[in-house]
PDB file of C-alpha atoms in Angstrom:
ATOM      1  CA  MET A   1      46.406  20.713  45.089  1.00  0.00           C
ATOM      2  CA  ASP A   2      46.651  21.324  41.348  1.00  0.00           C
ATOM      3  CA  ILE A   3      49.236  23.805  40.035  1.00  0.00           C
ATOM      4  CA  GLN A   4      48.990  24.959  36.441  1.00  0.00           C
ATOM      5  CA  ASP A   5      52.069  26.597  34.965  1.00  0.00           C
ATOM      6  CA  ASP A   6      50.025  29.044  32.913  1.00  0.00           C
ATOM      7  CA  TRP A   7      51.987  32.243  33.578  1.00  0.00           C
ATOM      8  CA  ASP A   8      53.200  33.435  30.166  1.00  0.00           C
ATOM      9  CA  GLY A   9      54.729  36.801  31.032  1.00  0.00           C
ATOM     10  CA  PHE A  10      58.184  37.515  29.586  1.00  0.00           C
ATOM     11  CA  GLY A  11      59.576  38.077  33.084  1.00  0.00           C
ATOM     12  CA  GLN A  12      59.414  36.344  36.479  1.00  0.00           C
ATOM     13  CA  ARG A  13      59.415  32.964  34.767  1.00  0.00           C
ATOM     14  CA  LEU A  14      60.660  31.134  37.866  1.00  0.00           C
ATOM     15  CA  THR A  15      58.297  32.659  40.436  1.00  0.00           C
ATOM     16  CA  GLY A  16      55.759  29.840  40.279  1.00  0.00           C
ATOM     17  CA  SER A  17      53.097  32.342  39.199  1.00  0.00           C
ATOM     18  CA  GLY A  18      49.973  30.901  37.661  1.00  0.00           C
ATOM     19  CA  THR A  19      46.800  29.133  38.689  1.00  0.00           C
ATOM     20  CA  ALA A  20      46.709  26.975  41.810  1.00  0.00           C
ATOM     21  CA  THR A  21      43.583  25.051  42.834  1.00  0.00           C
ATOM     22  CA  PHE A  22      43.286  23.826  46.437  1.00  0.00           C
ATOM     23  CA  THR A  23      40.807  21.063  47.198  1.00  0.00           C
ATOM     24  CA  ALA A  24      40.273  19.690  50.727  1.00  0.00           C
ATOM     25  CA  VAL A  25      43.673  20.941  51.865  1.00  0.00           C
ATOM     26  CA  PRO A  26      44.101  20.927  55.666  1.00  0.00           C
ATOM     27  CA  ALA A  27      45.045  24.276  57.184  1.00  0.00           C
ATOM     28  CA  ASP A  28      46.061  25.140  60.732  1.00  0.00           C
ATOM     29  CA  PRO A  29      43.611  27.849  61.922  1.00  0.00           C
ATOM     30  CA  GLN A  30      46.477  29.571  63.743  1.00  0.00           C
ATOM     31  CA  LEU A  31      48.209  30.149  60.421  1.00  0.00           C
ATOM     32  CA  ILE A  32      45.175  31.716  58.732  1.00  0.00           C
ATOM     33  CA  ASN A  33      45.131  35.502  58.573  1.00  0.00           C
ATOM     34  CA  PRO A  34      41.815  36.940  57.405  1.00  0.00           C
ATOM     35  CA  ARG A  35      41.813  39.639  54.781  1.00  0.00           C
ATOM     36  CA  VAL A  36      41.968  43.070  56.359  1.00  0.00           C
ATOM     37  CA  ASP A  37      38.718  45.029  56.352  1.00  0.00           C
ATOM     38  CA  GLU A  38      39.998  48.571  55.977  1.00  0.00           C
ATOM     39  CA  SER A  39      36.570  49.976  56.861  1.00  0.00           C
ATOM     40  CA  ALA A  40      37.165  48.678  60.388  1.00  0.00           C
ATOM     41  CA  GLY A  41      40.338  50.706  60.838  1.00  0.00           C
ATOM     42  CA  PRO A  42      43.572  51.870  59.189  1.00  0.00           C
ATOM     43  CA  SER A  43      45.726  49.302  57.438  1.00  0.00           C
ATOM     44  CA  VAL A  44      48.994  49.286  55.511  1.00  0.00           C
ATOM     45  CA  GLN A  45      48.163  45.997  53.804  1.00  0.00           C
ATOM     46  CA  HIS A  46      48.265  47.368  50.266  1.00  0.00           C
ATOM     47  CA  ALA A  47      51.448  49.306  50.985  1.00  0.00           C
ATOM     48  CA  VAL A  48      53.107  46.089  52.165  1.00  0.00           C
ATOM     49  CA  TYR A  49      52.190  44.477  48.836  1.00  0.00           C
ATOM     50  CA  GLN A  50      53.966  47.308  47.017  1.00  0.00           C
ATOM     51  CA  LEU A  51      56.914  47.113  49.410  1.00  0.00           C
ATOM     52  CA  THR A  52      57.380  43.463  48.433  1.00  0.00           C
ATOM     53  CA  HIS A  53      57.592  44.420  44.753  1.00  0.00           C
ATOM     54  CA  LEU A  54      60.009  47.282  45.459  1.00  0.00           C
ATOM     55  CA  SER A  55      62.206  44.971  47.530  1.00  0.00           C
ATOM     56  CA  ALA A  56      62.360  42.610  44.545  1.00  0.00           C
ATOM     57  CA  LEU A  57      63.358  45.516  42.294  1.00  0.00           C
ATOM     58  CA  ALA A  58      66.115  46.452  44.725  1.00  0.00           C
ATOM     59  CA  GLY A  59      67.441  42.907  44.508  1.00  0.00           C
ATOM     60  CA  ILE A  60      67.253  42.892  40.711  1.00  0.00           C
ATOM     61  CA  VAL A  61      69.317  46.077  40.430  1.00  0.00           C
ATOM     62  CA  GLN A  62      71.891  44.717  42.871  1.00  0.00           C
ATOM     63  CA  ALA A  63      72.115  41.534  40.797  1.00  0.00           C
ATOM     64  CA  ALA A  64      72.500  43.546  37.588  1.00  0.00           C
ATOM     65  CA  HIS A  65      75.361  45.531  39.126  1.00  0.00           C
ATOM     66  CA  ARG A  66      76.992  42.320  40.344  1.00  0.00           C
ATOM     67  CA  ASP A  67      76.681  40.615  36.959  1.00  0.00           C
ATOM     68  CA  ILE A  68      77.972  43.509  34.857  1.00  0.00           C
ATOM     69  CA  THR A  69      80.923  43.971  37.228  1.00  0.00           C
ATOM     70  CA  ALA A  70      81.790  40.287  36.928  1.00  0.00           C
ATOM     71  CA  PHE A  71      81.402  40.490  33.152  1.00  0.00           C
ATOM     72  CA  ILE A  72      83.806  43.440  32.908  1.00  0.00           C
ATOM     73  CA  THR A  73      86.473  41.954  35.153  1.00  0.00           C
ATOM     74  CA  SER A  74      86.407  38.754  33.114  1.00  0.00           C
ATOM     75  CA  ARG A  75      87.048  40.534  29.805  1.00  0.00           C
ATOM     76  CA  THR A  76      90.497  41.179  28.347  1.00  0.00           C
ATOM     77  CA  ARG A  77      89.315  42.886  25.188  1.00  0.00           C
ATOM     78  CA  ASN A  78      88.125  46.511  25.015  1.00  0.00           C
ATOM     79  CA  LEU A  79      86.202  47.529  21.907  1.00  0.00           C
ATOM     80  CA  PHE A  80      85.934  51.182  22.976  1.00  0.00           C
ATOM     81  CA  ASN A  81      89.570  51.866  23.790  1.00  0.00           C
ATOM     82  CA  PRO A  82      91.983  49.106  22.732  1.00  0.00           C
ATOM     83  CA  THR A  83      94.912  50.829  24.459  1.00  0.00           C
ATOM     84  CA  VAL A  84      93.623  49.995  27.964  1.00  0.00           C
ATOM     85  CA  VAL A  85      92.034  46.982  29.590  1.00  0.00           C
ATOM     86  CA  LEU A  86      88.297  47.172  30.154  1.00  0.00           C
ATOM     87  CA  THR A  87      88.562  47.718  33.908  1.00  0.00           C
ATOM     88  CA  GLU A  88      90.665  50.842  33.327  1.00  0.00           C
ATOM     89  CA  ASP A  89      88.387  52.391  30.726  1.00  0.00           C
ATOM     90  CA  THR A  90      86.967  55.589  32.248  1.00  0.00           C
ATOM     91  CA  MET A  91      83.587  55.194  30.507  1.00  0.00           C
ATOM     92  CA  VAL A  92      83.233  51.677  31.852  1.00  0.00           C
ATOM     93  CA  GLN A  93      84.213  52.831  35.322  1.00  0.00           C
ATOM     94  CA  GLN A  94      81.585  55.571  35.129  1.00  0.00           C
ATOM     95  CA  VAL A  95      78.768  53.159  34.261  1.00  0.00           C
ATOM     96  CA  VAL A  96      79.783  50.712  36.989  1.00  0.00           C
ATOM     97  CA  GLY A  97      79.865  53.555  39.507  1.00  0.00           C
ATOM     98  CA  GLU A  98      76.464  54.709  38.291  1.00  0.00           C
ATOM     99  CA  THR A  99      74.860  51.283  38.665  1.00  0.00           C
ATOM    100  CA  TYR A 100      76.336  50.915  42.151  1.00  0.00           C
ATOM    101  CA  GLY A 101      74.949  54.306  43.151  1.00  0.00           C
ATOM    102  CA  ALA A 102      71.538  53.393  41.767  1.00  0.00           C
ATOM    103  CA  ALA A 103      71.517  50.099  43.662  1.00  0.00           C
ATOM    104  CA  LYS A 104      72.371  51.843  46.927  1.00  0.00           C
ATOM    105  CA  THR A 105      69.834  54.616  46.317  1.00  0.00           C
ATOM    106  CA  ILE A 106      67.039  52.136  45.680  1.00  0.00           C
ATOM    107  CA  GLU A 107      68.027  50.067  48.707  1.00  0.00           C
ATOM    108  CA  ALA A 108      67.978  53.134  50.963  1.00  0.00           C
ATOM    109  CA  SER A 109      64.619  54.271  49.556  1.00  0.00           C
ATOM    110  CA  VAL A 110      62.989  50.890  50.145  1.00  0.00           C
ATOM    111  CA  LEU A 111      64.374  50.588  53.679  1.00  0.00           C
ATOM    112  CA  ALA A 112      63.197  54.104  54.557  1.00  0.00           C
ATOM    113  CA  ALA A 113      59.692  53.355  53.267  1.00  0.00           C
ATOM    114  CA  ALA A 114      59.671  50.106  55.245  1.00  0.00           C
ATOM    115  CA  ALA A 115      60.596  52.043  58.391  1.00  0.00           C
ATOM    116  CA  SER A 116      57.607  54.350  57.822  1.00  0.00           C
ATOM    117  CA  LEU A 117      55.293  51.357  57.591  1.00  0.00           C
ATOM    118  CA  ASP A 118      56.822  49.928  60.774  1.00  0.00           C
ATOM    119  CA  ARG A 119      56.025  53.182  62.592  1.00  0.00           C
ATOM    120  CA  ALA A 120      52.461  53.073  61.300  1.00  0.00           C
ATOM    121  CA  LEU A 121      51.966  49.510  62.496  1.00  0.00           C
ATOM    122  CA  ALA A 122      53.466  50.334  65.887  1.00  0.00           C
ATOM    123  CA  SER A 123      51.297  53.392  66.504  1.00  0.00           C
ATOM    124  CA  GLY A 124      48.045  52.243  64.910  1.00  0.00           C
ATOM    125  CA  GLU A 125      47.181  55.900  64.301  1.00  0.00           C
ATOM    126  CA  GLN A 126      45.345  56.901  61.132  1.00  0.00           C
ATOM    127  CA  ALA A 127      47.742  59.792  60.501  1.00  0.00           C
ATOM    128  CA  ASP A 128      50.782  57.497  60.675  1.00  0.00           C
ATOM    129  CA  HIS A 129      49.132  54.976  58.355  1.00  0.00           C
ATOM    130  CA  ALA A 130      48.422  57.706  55.820  1.00  0.00           C
ATOM    131  CA  ALA A 131      51.997  58.993  56.088  1.00  0.00           C
ATOM    132  CA  GLY A 132      53.377  55.460  55.676  1.00  0.00           C
ATOM    133  CA  ASP A 133      51.236  54.821  52.618  1.00  0.00           C
ATOM    134  CA  ALA A 134      52.259  58.159  51.106  1.00  0.00           C
ATOM    135  CA  HIS A 135      55.943  57.487  51.708  1.00  0.00           C
ATOM    136  CA  LEU A 136      55.822  54.055  50.087  1.00  0.00           C
ATOM    137  CA  PHE A 137      53.667  55.113  47.145  1.00  0.00           C
ATOM    138  CA  ALA A 138      55.809  58.205  46.562  1.00  0.00           C
ATOM    139  CA  VAL A 139      59.051  56.282  46.135  1.00  0.00           C
ATOM    140  CA  GLN A 140      57.386  53.572  44.047  1.00  0.00           C
ATOM    141  CA  GLY A 141      57.442  55.522  40.810  1.00  0.00           C
ATOM    142  CA  THR A 142      60.963  56.813  41.407  1.00  0.00           C
ATOM    143  CA  VAL A 143      62.338  53.362  42.224  1.00  0.00           C
ATOM    144  CA  ILE A 144      60.697  51.824  39.157  1.00  0.00           C
ATOM    145  CA  GLU A 145      62.074  54.513  36.843  1.00  0.00           C
ATOM    146  CA  LEU A 146      65.592  54.280  38.274  1.00  0.00           C
ATOM    147  CA  ALA A 147      65.572  50.472  38.275  1.00  0.00           C
ATOM    148  CA  LEU A 148      64.513  50.181  34.627  1.00  0.00           C
ATOM    149  CA  HIS A 149      67.079  52.764  33.579  1.00  0.00           C
ATOM    150  CA  THR A 150      69.860  51.018  35.486  1.00  0.00           C
ATOM    151  CA  VAL A 151      69.233  47.489  34.215  1.00  0.00           C
ATOM    152  CA  SER A 152      69.329  48.888  30.676  1.00  0.00           C
ATOM    153  CA  ARG A 153      72.561  50.806  31.258  1.00  0.00           C
ATOM    154  CA  VAL A 154      74.545  47.648  31.977  1.00  0.00           C
ATOM    155  CA  PHE A 155      74.571  46.913  28.243  1.00  0.00           C
ATOM    156  CA  GLU A 156      76.412  50.172  27.519  1.00  0.00           C
ATOM    157  CA  VAL A 157      79.713  48.629  28.593  1.00  0.00           C
ATOM    158  CA  GLY A 158      79.301  45.080  27.353  1.00  0.00           C
ATOM    159  CA  GLY A 159      78.927  45.487  23.640  1.00  0.00           C
ATOM    160  CA  ALA A 160      77.293  42.702  21.666  1.00  0.00           C
ATOM    161  CA  SER A 161      78.886  40.111  23.940  1.00  0.00           C
ATOM    162  CA  ALA A 162      76.658  41.258  26.799  1.00  0.00           C
ATOM    163  CA  THR A 163      73.606  40.147  24.824  1.00  0.00           C
ATOM    164  CA  SER A 164      74.714  36.513  24.825  1.00  0.00           C
ATOM    165  CA  THR A 165      71.862  34.280  25.918  1.00  0.00           C
ATOM    166  CA  SER A 166      74.323  32.282  28.018  1.00  0.00           C
ATOM    167  CA  ARG A 167      74.811  35.332  30.238  1.00  0.00           C
ATOM    168  CA  ALA A 168      71.062  36.094  30.370  1.00  0.00           C
ATOM    169  CA  LEU A 169      71.665  39.718  31.369  1.00  0.00           C
ATOM    170  CA  ASP A 170      68.372  40.563  29.703  1.00  0.00           C
ATOM    171  CA  ARG A 171      66.533  38.725  32.506  1.00  0.00           C
ATOM    172  CA  HIS A 172      67.156  41.687  34.802  1.00  0.00           C
ATOM    173  CA  TRP A 173      65.249  44.058  32.528  1.00  0.00           C
ATOM    174  CA  ARG A 174      62.491  41.534  31.804  1.00  0.00           C
ATOM    175  CA  ASN A 175      61.954  40.786  35.491  1.00  0.00           C
ATOM    176  CA  ALA A 176      62.083  44.459  36.490  1.00  0.00           C
ATOM    177  CA  ARG A 177      59.657  45.452  33.736  1.00  0.00           C
ATOM    178  CA  THR A 178      57.196  42.690  34.648  1.00  0.00           C
ATOM    179  CA  ILE A 179      57.234  43.466  38.372  1.00  0.00           C
ATOM    180  CA  SER A 180      56.843  47.184  37.649  1.00  0.00           C
ATOM    181  CA  SER A 181      53.793  46.476  35.500  1.00  0.00           C
ATOM    182  CA  HIS A 182      51.861  44.750  38.289  1.00  0.00           C
ATOM    183  CA  ASN A 183      50.604  48.036  39.688  1.00  0.00           C
ATOM    184  CA  PRO A 184      49.961  51.456  38.138  1.00  0.00           C
ATOM    185  CA  ALA A 185      52.713  53.654  39.585  1.00  0.00           C
ATOM    186  CA  ILE A 186      51.161  56.725  37.966  1.00  0.00           C
ATOM    187  CA  LEU A 187      48.017  56.148  40.048  1.00  0.00           C
ATOM    188  CA  ARG A 188      50.140  55.969  43.203  1.00  0.00           C
ATOM    189  CA  GLN A 189      51.765  59.295  42.387  1.00  0.00           C
ATOM    190  CA  ARG A 190      48.388  60.974  41.939  1.00  0.00           C
ATOM    191  CA  VAL A 191      47.245  59.572  45.274  1.00  0.00           C
ATOM    192  CA  VAL A 192      50.322  61.007  46.973  1.00  0.00           C
ATOM    193  CA  GLY A 193      49.661  64.373  45.367  1.00  0.00           C
ATOM    194  CA  ASP A 194      46.093  64.317  46.688  1.00  0.00           C
ATOM    195  CA  TYR A 195      47.438  63.530  50.164  1.00  0.00           C
ATOM    196  CA  LEU A 196      50.013  66.310  50.122  1.00  0.00           C
ATOM    197  CA  LEU A 197      47.703  68.947  48.667  1.00  0.00           C
ATOM    198  CA  ASN A 198      44.373  68.060  50.265  1.00  0.00           C
ATOM    199  CA  GLY A 199      45.209  65.821  53.214  1.00  0.00           C
ATOM    200  CA  THR A 200      43.262  62.902  51.735  1.00  0.00           C
ATOM    201  CA  SER A 201      44.549  59.566  53.024  1.00  0.00           C
ATOM    202  CA  PRO A 202      46.067  57.448  50.219  1.00  0.00           C
ATOM    203  CA  SER A 203      43.718  54.521  50.953  1.00  0.00           C
ATOM    204  CA  GLU A 204      40.664  56.779  50.720  1.00  0.00           C
ATOM    205  CA  SER A 205      41.941  58.453  47.565  1.00  0.00           C
ATOM    206  CA  THR A 206      42.689  55.095  45.934  1.00  0.00           C
ATOM    207  CA  ALA A 207      39.247  53.737  46.801  1.00  0.00           C
ATOM    208  CA  ARG A 208      37.629  56.879  45.392  1.00  0.00           C
ATOM    209  CA  THR A 209      39.599  56.535  42.150  1.00  0.00           C
ATOM    210  CA  LEU A 210      38.756  52.870  41.718  1.00  0.00           C
ATOM    211  CA  THR A 211      35.086  53.512  42.464  1.00  0.00           C
ATOM    212  CA  GLY A 212      35.073  56.327  39.946  1.00  0.00           C
ATOM    213  CA  HIS A 213      36.612  54.135  37.266  1.00  0.00           C
ATOM    214  CA  ALA A 214      34.071  51.403  37.965  1.00  0.00           C
ATOM    215  CA  GLY A 215      31.267  53.924  37.719  1.00  0.00           C
ATOM    216  CA  GLN A 216      32.578  55.279  34.429  1.00  0.00           C
ATOM    217  CA  ALA A 217      32.790  51.742  33.036  1.00  0.00           C
ATOM    218  CA  GLY A 218      29.204  51.069  34.095  1.00  0.00           C
ATOM    219  CA  GLN A 219      27.975  54.270  32.487  1.00  0.00           C
ATOM    220  CA  ALA A 220      29.849  53.414  29.289  1.00  0.00           C
ATOM    221  CA  GLY A 221      28.208  49.996  29.272  1.00  0.00           C
ATOM    222  CA  GLN A 222      24.733  51.507  29.702  1.00  0.00           C
ATOM    223  CA  ALA A 223      25.416  54.013  26.959  1.00  0.00           C
ATOM    224  CA  GLY A 224      26.391  51.153  24.683  1.00  0.00           C
ATOM    225  CA  HIS A 225      23.011  49.525  25.220  1.00  0.00           C
TER     226      HIS A 225
END
């Protein structure tokens, strides 16, 4: 196996992302799961991919809240209000409370979406799969927006000291931004809208969109010739 560390994104630097080449690697057949053919029946495979990313975002926001809380409790100097210690500053308290609320909101959203996918897998019904997809895709955009806002807010209470490279608080934003960029959340929101307004399953609506984009690209290429 040959692993090339060729991932150059500004976030997720420790994920091991990059190119891996497998040559004559033994594999236990019992551990091989074939790619799901969605034409053969309903599947939440793509939703599970998104759930993995959202779970990572939930963890990032929790880590950001943990780090900024530790930063504040370790400080004795308050640039905003020198008459009180940092932990007693009402503005600081407000931001810490806000980041905690955001972390809990994201956690609850991700767990609720996961429960919908569990119900879909248990029932195997097309309607439940569509509802599970819609639930997950619907919260995706909201979670991303709230996560990016929250990991930026932590710098409101730290001053210039919070930007110290030794603290690496910026890694939370970089990782959240990179994970959020893996998939087009705006496309997911449109798919959910199509499902709610027209009853089109998210998987069918996504496939239709991707096919349409491919067709438009082909037509543009022919026009260029």
